[in-house]
Amino acid sequence: MKKNITKEQIIATALDLTKTNQDIRSINLREIARTIGCAHTNLYNYYPSLIDLLWDVHVAIQEYFIVDLSSRLAKVQESELKLHCFFETFIDVYLTHVGWFRLAWVDYIGADRPESNKIATDKIVDELVDILINICLDLFRSKPDKEKTKCIFHNVHCYIIGEISNFINGRRIHQDEEALRQYVSMTSTSIFKLCLEDEIK
């Protein structure tokens, strides 16, 4: 059995185990330790409970998303397509990593949210808004207000969360996943553009 493990190993293993898992409560520290190949007591050196670990996994999911989004956007040149790519990435990541989606936006993690999680999440949201502003600067030839952009992004993201939640819980208007992807992508982009165009007129 391994004795020397790192916090990064624990988070990476938890990320892998939760990626497609529909029930985060089915995962526990013993399973994570077994997957790593160490005694479960080793994990307590870093995390006193599964809840503490899940809050760090919550941040790691968002960090993964930023890296993935940046990689996808780097391959797109046209600003209109970049905006589509921005929202399509949310849809794709959420549908292909249903466990991450549930952990990030649906399931109750438990206990009070740590201040470190709030700070990390605020930083990531700030990065996402900056990416959107840069896309909009190219698209509209005008730099939108950051707070207004953040509010519009929040509303559109809530719409995406609702559509994905309905789909994975069987309350869907689109039975076909590809049809859902196209519909939500088109609608998200349209809502964002309409709201932002109204703000920058």
PDB file of C-alpha atoms in Angstrom:
ATOM      1  CA  MET A   1       0.000   0.000   0.000  1.00  0.00           C
ATOM      2  CA  LYS A   2       1.128   3.528  -0.772  1.00  0.00           C
ATOM      3  CA  LYS A   3       2.005   5.669   2.193  1.00  0.00           C
ATOM      4  CA  ASN A   4       3.047   8.900   0.543  1.00  0.00           C
ATOM      5  CA  ILE A   5       0.114  10.389  -1.304  1.00  0.00           C
ATOM      6  CA  THR A   6      -0.607  13.974  -2.281  1.00  0.00           C
ATOM      7  CA  LYS A   7      -3.640  16.198  -2.103  1.00  0.00           C
ATOM      8  CA  GLU A   8      -3.522  16.435  -5.905  1.00  0.00           C
ATOM      9  CA  GLN A   9      -3.734  12.617  -6.199  1.00  0.00           C
ATOM     10  CA  ILE A  10      -6.777  12.547  -3.968  1.00  0.00           C
ATOM     11  CA  ILE A  11      -8.574  15.266  -5.935  1.00  0.00           C
ATOM     12  CA  ALA A  12      -7.668  13.679  -9.292  1.00  0.00           C
ATOM     13  CA  THR A  13      -9.000  10.304  -8.132  1.00  0.00           C
ATOM     14  CA  ALA A  14     -12.196  11.850  -6.792  1.00  0.00           C
ATOM     15  CA  LEU A  15     -12.640  13.712 -10.084  1.00  0.00           C
ATOM     16  CA  ASP A  16     -12.334  10.467 -12.021  1.00  0.00           C
ATOM     17  CA  LEU A  17     -14.751   8.607  -9.746  1.00  0.00           C
ATOM     18  CA  THR A  18     -17.375  11.358  -9.850  1.00  0.00           C
ATOM     19  CA  LYS A  19     -17.089  12.110 -13.589  1.00  0.00           C
ATOM     20  CA  THR A  20     -20.060  10.024 -14.709  1.00  0.00           C
ATOM     21  CA  ASN A  21     -21.483   9.033 -11.320  1.00  0.00           C
ATOM     22  CA  GLN A  22     -25.154   9.948 -10.902  1.00  0.00           C
ATOM     23  CA  ASP A  23     -24.995   9.803  -7.095  1.00  0.00           C
ATOM     24  CA  ILE A  24     -22.091  11.497  -5.327  1.00  0.00           C
ATOM     25  CA  ARG A  25     -23.203   9.904  -2.053  1.00  0.00           C
ATOM     26  CA  SER A  26     -22.259   6.496  -3.443  1.00  0.00           C
ATOM     27  CA  ILE A  27     -18.608   7.570  -3.327  1.00  0.00           C
ATOM     28  CA  ASN A  28     -16.718   7.578  -0.046  1.00  0.00           C
ATOM     29  CA  LEU A  29     -13.185   8.066   1.256  1.00  0.00           C
ATOM     30  CA  ARG A  30     -12.600   4.303   1.482  1.00  0.00           C
ATOM     31  CA  GLU A  31     -13.341   3.864  -2.232  1.00  0.00           C
ATOM     32  CA  ILE A  32     -11.071   6.772  -3.126  1.00  0.00           C
ATOM     33  CA  ALA A  33      -8.288   5.333  -0.969  1.00  0.00           C
ATOM     34  CA  ARG A  34      -8.789   1.874  -2.508  1.00  0.00           C
ATOM     35  CA  THR A  35      -8.502   3.376  -5.998  1.00  0.00           C
ATOM     36  CA  ILE A  36      -5.310   5.230  -5.071  1.00  0.00           C
ATOM     37  CA  GLY A  37      -3.924   2.161  -3.338  1.00  0.00           C
ATOM     38  CA  CYS A  38      -3.526   3.510   0.176  1.00  0.00           C
ATOM     39  CA  ALA A  39      -5.165   3.165   3.564  1.00  0.00           C
ATOM     40  CA  HIS A  40      -8.240   5.370   3.927  1.00  0.00           C
ATOM     41  CA  THR A  41      -6.708   6.853   7.080  1.00  0.00           C
ATOM     42  CA  ASN A  42      -4.048   8.488   4.871  1.00  0.00           C
ATOM     43  CA  LEU A  43      -6.736  10.701   3.362  1.00  0.00           C
ATOM     44  CA  TYR A  44      -7.524  12.173   6.768  1.00  0.00           C
ATOM     45  CA  ASN A  45      -4.141  13.919   6.688  1.00  0.00           C
ATOM     46  CA  TYR A  46      -5.695  16.189   4.061  1.00  0.00           C
ATOM     47  CA  TYR A  47      -9.454  15.846   4.432  1.00  0.00           C
ATOM     48  CA  PRO A  48     -11.307  15.266   7.700  1.00  0.00           C
ATOM     49  CA  SER A  49     -14.450  14.304   5.756  1.00  0.00           C
ATOM     50  CA  LEU A  50     -15.785  13.537   2.279  1.00  0.00           C
ATOM     51  CA  ILE A  51     -17.616  16.870   2.312  1.00  0.00           C
ATOM     52  CA  ASP A  52     -14.341  18.777   2.668  1.00  0.00           C
ATOM     53  CA  LEU A  53     -12.926  16.859  -0.291  1.00  0.00           C
ATOM     54  CA  LEU A  54     -16.020  17.431  -2.431  1.00  0.00           C
ATOM     55  CA  TRP A  55     -15.733  21.206  -2.025  1.00  0.00           C
ATOM     56  CA  ASP A  56     -12.188  20.999  -3.435  1.00  0.00           C
ATOM     57  CA  VAL A  57     -13.419  18.749  -6.241  1.00  0.00           C
ATOM     58  CA  HIS A  58     -16.075  21.385  -6.968  1.00  0.00           C
ATOM     59  CA  VAL A  59     -13.292  23.923  -7.577  1.00  0.00           C
ATOM     60  CA  ALA A  60     -11.244  21.429  -9.608  1.00  0.00           C
ATOM     61  CA  ILE A  61     -14.204  20.848 -11.949  1.00  0.00           C
ATOM     62  CA  GLN A  62     -14.401  24.565 -12.654  1.00  0.00           C
ATOM     63  CA  GLU A  63     -10.648  24.795 -13.200  1.00  0.00           C
ATOM     64  CA  TYR A  64     -10.854  21.899 -15.666  1.00  0.00           C
ATOM     65  CA  PHE A  65     -13.615  23.743 -17.486  1.00  0.00           C
ATOM     66  CA  ILE A  66     -11.538  26.915 -17.896  1.00  0.00           C
ATOM     67  CA  VAL A  67      -8.640  24.938 -19.394  1.00  0.00           C
ATOM     68  CA  ASP A  68     -10.948  23.028 -21.727  1.00  0.00           C
ATOM     69  CA  LEU A  69     -12.795  26.171 -22.818  1.00  0.00           C
ATOM     70  CA  SER A  70      -9.566  28.069 -23.513  1.00  0.00           C
ATOM     71  CA  SER A  71      -8.276  25.171 -25.600  1.00  0.00           C
ATOM     72  CA  ARG A  72     -11.462  25.049 -27.681  1.00  0.00           C
ATOM     73  CA  LEU A  73     -11.636  28.801 -28.209  1.00  0.00           C
ATOM     74  CA  ALA A  74      -8.010  28.905 -29.357  1.00  0.00           C
ATOM     75  CA  LYS A  75      -9.034  26.804 -32.374  1.00  0.00           C
ATOM     76  CA  VAL A  76     -11.824  29.204 -33.422  1.00  0.00           C
ATOM     77  CA  GLN A  77     -11.140  32.414 -35.326  1.00  0.00           C
ATOM     78  CA  GLU A  78     -14.496  34.038 -36.071  1.00  0.00           C
ATOM     79  CA  SER A  79     -16.028  35.952 -33.147  1.00  0.00           C
ATOM     80  CA  GLU A  80     -19.593  34.721 -33.838  1.00  0.00           C
ATOM     81  CA  LEU A  81     -18.358  31.126 -33.756  1.00  0.00           C
ATOM     82  CA  LYS A  82     -16.378  31.852 -30.590  1.00  0.00           C
ATOM     83  CA  LEU A  83     -19.591  32.887 -28.856  1.00  0.00           C
ATOM     84  CA  HIS A  84     -21.276  29.653 -29.976  1.00  0.00           C
ATOM     85  CA  CYS A  85     -18.212  27.703 -28.833  1.00  0.00           C
ATOM     86  CA  PHE A  86     -18.344  29.392 -25.421  1.00  0.00           C
ATOM     87  CA  PHE A  87     -21.847  28.140 -24.667  1.00  0.00           C
ATOM     88  CA  GLU A  88     -21.445  24.832 -26.509  1.00  0.00           C
ATOM     89  CA  THR A  89     -18.549  24.000 -24.182  1.00  0.00           C
ATOM     90  CA  PHE A  90     -20.824  24.233 -21.135  1.00  0.00           C
ATOM     91  CA  ILE A  91     -23.372  21.963 -22.779  1.00  0.00           C
ATOM     92  CA  ASP A  92     -20.778  19.429 -23.924  1.00  0.00           C
ATOM     93  CA  VAL A  93     -18.892  19.252 -20.625  1.00  0.00           C
ATOM     94  CA  TYR A  94     -22.105  18.951 -18.621  1.00  0.00           C
ATOM     95  CA  LEU A  95     -23.558  16.193 -20.804  1.00  0.00           C
ATOM     96  CA  THR A  96     -20.348  14.155 -21.035  1.00  0.00           C
ATOM     97  CA  HIS A  97     -19.506  14.571 -17.332  1.00  0.00           C
ATOM     98  CA  VAL A  98     -22.918  14.192 -15.727  1.00  0.00           C
ATOM     99  CA  GLY A  99     -21.447  13.455 -12.304  1.00  0.00           C
ATOM    100  CA  TRP A 100     -19.431  16.673 -12.396  1.00  0.00           C
ATOM    101  CA  PHE A 101     -22.515  18.587 -13.480  1.00  0.00           C
ATOM    102  CA  ARG A 102     -24.537  17.211 -10.588  1.00  0.00           C
ATOM    103  CA  LEU A 103     -21.768  17.913  -8.100  1.00  0.00           C
ATOM    104  CA  ALA A 104     -21.156  21.434  -9.402  1.00  0.00           C
ATOM    105  CA  TRP A 105     -24.753  22.631  -9.804  1.00  0.00           C
ATOM    106  CA  VAL A 106     -27.399  20.187  -8.623  1.00  0.00           C
ATOM    107  CA  ASP A 107     -26.548  18.043  -5.608  1.00  0.00           C
ATOM    108  CA  TYR A 108     -26.264  19.298  -2.054  1.00  0.00           C
ATOM    109  CA  ILE A 109     -22.662  18.931  -0.934  1.00  0.00           C
ATOM    110  CA  GLY A 110     -23.323  19.638   2.707  1.00  0.00           C
ATOM    111  CA  ALA A 111     -22.158  21.861   5.534  1.00  0.00           C
ATOM    112  CA  ASP A 112     -21.290  25.500   5.081  1.00  0.00           C
ATOM    113  CA  ARG A 113     -19.549  26.435   1.877  1.00  0.00           C
ATOM    114  CA  PRO A 114     -15.870  27.151   2.650  1.00  0.00           C
ATOM    115  CA  GLU A 115     -14.617  30.671   2.068  1.00  0.00           C
ATOM    116  CA  SER A 116     -11.808  29.239  -0.082  1.00  0.00           C
ATOM    117  CA  ASN A 117     -14.427  27.775  -2.434  1.00  0.00           C
ATOM    118  CA  LYS A 118     -16.232  31.111  -2.722  1.00  0.00           C
ATOM    119  CA  ILE A 119     -12.978  32.902  -3.551  1.00  0.00           C
ATOM    120  CA  ALA A 120     -11.943  30.290  -6.140  1.00  0.00           C
ATOM    121  CA  THR A 121     -15.383  30.265  -7.777  1.00  0.00           C
ATOM    122  CA  ASP A 122     -15.513  34.074  -7.948  1.00  0.00           C
ATOM    123  CA  LYS A 123     -12.102  34.067  -9.638  1.00  0.00           C
ATOM    124  CA  ILE A 124     -13.236  31.526 -12.238  1.00  0.00           C
ATOM    125  CA  VAL A 125     -16.470  33.415 -12.944  1.00  0.00           C
ATOM    126  CA  ASP A 126     -14.389  36.564 -13.381  1.00  0.00           C
ATOM    127  CA  GLU A 127     -12.209  34.750 -15.931  1.00  0.00           C
ATOM    128  CA  LEU A 128     -15.278  33.547 -17.819  1.00  0.00           C
ATOM    129  CA  VAL A 129     -16.758  37.043 -17.948  1.00  0.00           C
ATOM    130  CA  ASP A 130     -13.456  38.440 -19.222  1.00  0.00           C
ATOM    131  CA  ILE A 131     -13.449  35.815 -21.984  1.00  0.00           C
ATOM    132  CA  LEU A 132     -16.999  36.814 -22.921  1.00  0.00           C
ATOM    133  CA  ILE A 133     -16.109  40.516 -22.949  1.00  0.00           C
ATOM    134  CA  ASN A 134     -13.210  39.857 -25.326  1.00  0.00           C
ATOM    135  CA  ILE A 135     -15.489  37.889 -27.636  1.00  0.00           C
ATOM    136  CA  CYS A 136     -18.096  40.666 -27.525  1.00  0.00           C
ATOM    137  CA  LEU A 137     -15.507  43.334 -28.228  1.00  0.00           C
ATOM    138  CA  ASP A 138     -14.739  41.596 -31.513  1.00  0.00           C
ATOM    139  CA  LEU A 139     -18.373  40.794 -32.250  1.00  0.00           C
ATOM    140  CA  PHE A 140     -20.008  44.145 -31.458  1.00  0.00           C
ATOM    141  CA  ARG A 141     -16.990  46.459 -31.818  1.00  0.00           C
ATOM    142  CA  SER A 142     -17.899  47.744 -28.384  1.00  0.00           C
ATOM    143  CA  LYS A 143     -16.740  46.717 -24.922  1.00  0.00           C
ATOM    144  CA  PRO A 144     -19.722  45.835 -22.714  1.00  0.00           C
ATOM    145  CA  ASP A 145     -19.942  46.745 -19.044  1.00  0.00           C
ATOM    146  CA  LYS A 146     -18.439  43.964 -16.942  1.00  0.00           C
ATOM    147  CA  GLU A 147     -21.158  43.814 -14.285  1.00  0.00           C
ATOM    148  CA  LYS A 148     -23.928  43.783 -16.870  1.00  0.00           C
ATOM    149  CA  THR A 149     -22.130  41.096 -18.845  1.00  0.00           C
ATOM    150  CA  LYS A 150     -21.744  39.068 -15.658  1.00  0.00           C
ATOM    151  CA  CYS A 151     -25.482  39.319 -14.909  1.00  0.00           C
ATOM    152  CA  ILE A 152     -26.464  38.289 -18.442  1.00  0.00           C
ATOM    153  CA  PHE A 153     -23.983  35.403 -18.377  1.00  0.00           C
ATOM    154  CA  HIS A 154     -25.389  34.285 -15.010  1.00  0.00           C
ATOM    155  CA  ASN A 155     -28.933  34.242 -16.402  1.00  0.00           C
ATOM    156  CA  VAL A 156     -27.955  32.336 -19.551  1.00  0.00           C
ATOM    157  CA  HIS A 157     -25.928  29.851 -17.516  1.00  0.00           C
ATOM    158  CA  CYS A 158     -28.937  29.254 -15.255  1.00  0.00           C
ATOM    159  CA  TYR A 159     -30.972  28.512 -18.375  1.00  0.00           C
ATOM    160  CA  ILE A 160     -28.359  25.941 -19.505  1.00  0.00           C
ATOM    161  CA  ILE A 161     -28.354  24.327 -16.047  1.00  0.00           C
ATOM    162  CA  GLY A 162     -32.148  24.046 -16.186  1.00  0.00           C
ATOM    163  CA  GLU A 163     -32.172  22.430 -19.634  1.00  0.00           C
ATOM    164  CA  ILE A 164     -29.429  19.942 -18.740  1.00  0.00           C
ATOM    165  CA  SER A 165     -31.105  19.115 -15.414  1.00  0.00           C
ATOM    166  CA  ASN A 166     -34.408  18.423 -17.160  1.00  0.00           C
ATOM    167  CA  PHE A 167     -32.677  16.239 -19.733  1.00  0.00           C
ATOM    168  CA  ILE A 168     -30.701  14.056 -17.315  1.00  0.00           C
ATOM    169  CA  ASN A 169     -33.702  13.697 -14.994  1.00  0.00           C
ATOM    170  CA  GLY A 170     -36.008  12.539 -17.786  1.00  0.00           C
ATOM    171  CA  ARG A 171     -38.079  15.751 -17.932  1.00  0.00           C
ATOM    172  CA  ARG A 172     -36.993  16.595 -21.440  1.00  0.00           C
ATOM    173  CA  ILE A 173     -38.582  18.256 -24.418  1.00  0.00           C
ATOM    174  CA  HIS A 174     -35.883  16.782 -26.648  1.00  0.00           C
ATOM    175  CA  GLN A 175     -35.502  13.006 -26.505  1.00  0.00           C
ATOM    176  CA  ASP A 176     -32.415  13.117 -28.718  1.00  0.00           C
ATOM    177  CA  GLU A 177     -29.227  14.428 -27.115  1.00  0.00           C
ATOM    178  CA  GLU A 178     -27.901  15.949 -30.324  1.00  0.00           C
ATOM    179  CA  ALA A 179     -31.160  17.853 -30.826  1.00  0.00           C
ATOM    180  CA  LEU A 180     -30.897  19.120 -27.258  1.00  0.00           C
ATOM    181  CA  ARG A 181     -27.306  20.255 -27.800  1.00  0.00           C
ATOM    182  CA  GLN A 182     -28.212  22.224 -30.909  1.00  0.00           C
ATOM    183  CA  TYR A 183     -31.328  23.755 -29.383  1.00  0.00           C
ATOM    184  CA  VAL A 184     -29.687  24.837 -26.103  1.00  0.00           C
ATOM    185  CA  SER A 185     -26.596  26.158 -27.876  1.00  0.00           C
ATOM    186  CA  MET A 186     -28.649  28.216 -30.328  1.00  0.00           C
ATOM    187  CA  THR A 187     -30.994  29.503 -27.609  1.00  0.00           C
ATOM    188  CA  SER A 188     -28.176  30.371 -25.185  1.00  0.00           C
ATOM    189  CA  THR A 189     -26.308  32.337 -27.826  1.00  0.00           C
ATOM    190  CA  SER A 190     -29.468  34.120 -28.957  1.00  0.00           C
ATOM    191  CA  ILE A 191     -30.509  35.092 -25.425  1.00  0.00           C
ATOM    192  CA  PHE A 192     -27.028  36.367 -24.614  1.00  0.00           C
ATOM    193  CA  LYS A 193     -26.783  38.436 -27.811  1.00  0.00           C
ATOM    194  CA  LEU A 194     -30.261  39.921 -27.452  1.00  0.00           C
ATOM    195  CA  CYS A 195     -29.697  40.938 -23.841  1.00  0.00           C
ATOM    196  CA  LEU A 196     -26.250  42.331 -24.496  1.00  0.00           C
ATOM    197  CA  GLU A 197     -27.258  44.179 -27.642  1.00  0.00           C
ATOM    198  CA  ASP A 198     -29.958  45.906 -25.608  1.00  0.00           C
ATOM    199  CA  GLU A 199     -27.339  46.945 -23.041  1.00  0.00           C
ATOM    200  CA  ILE A 200     -24.781  48.359 -25.490  1.00  0.00           C
ATOM    201  CA  LYS A 201     -27.196  50.316 -27.701  1.00  0.00           C
TER     202      LYS A 201
END
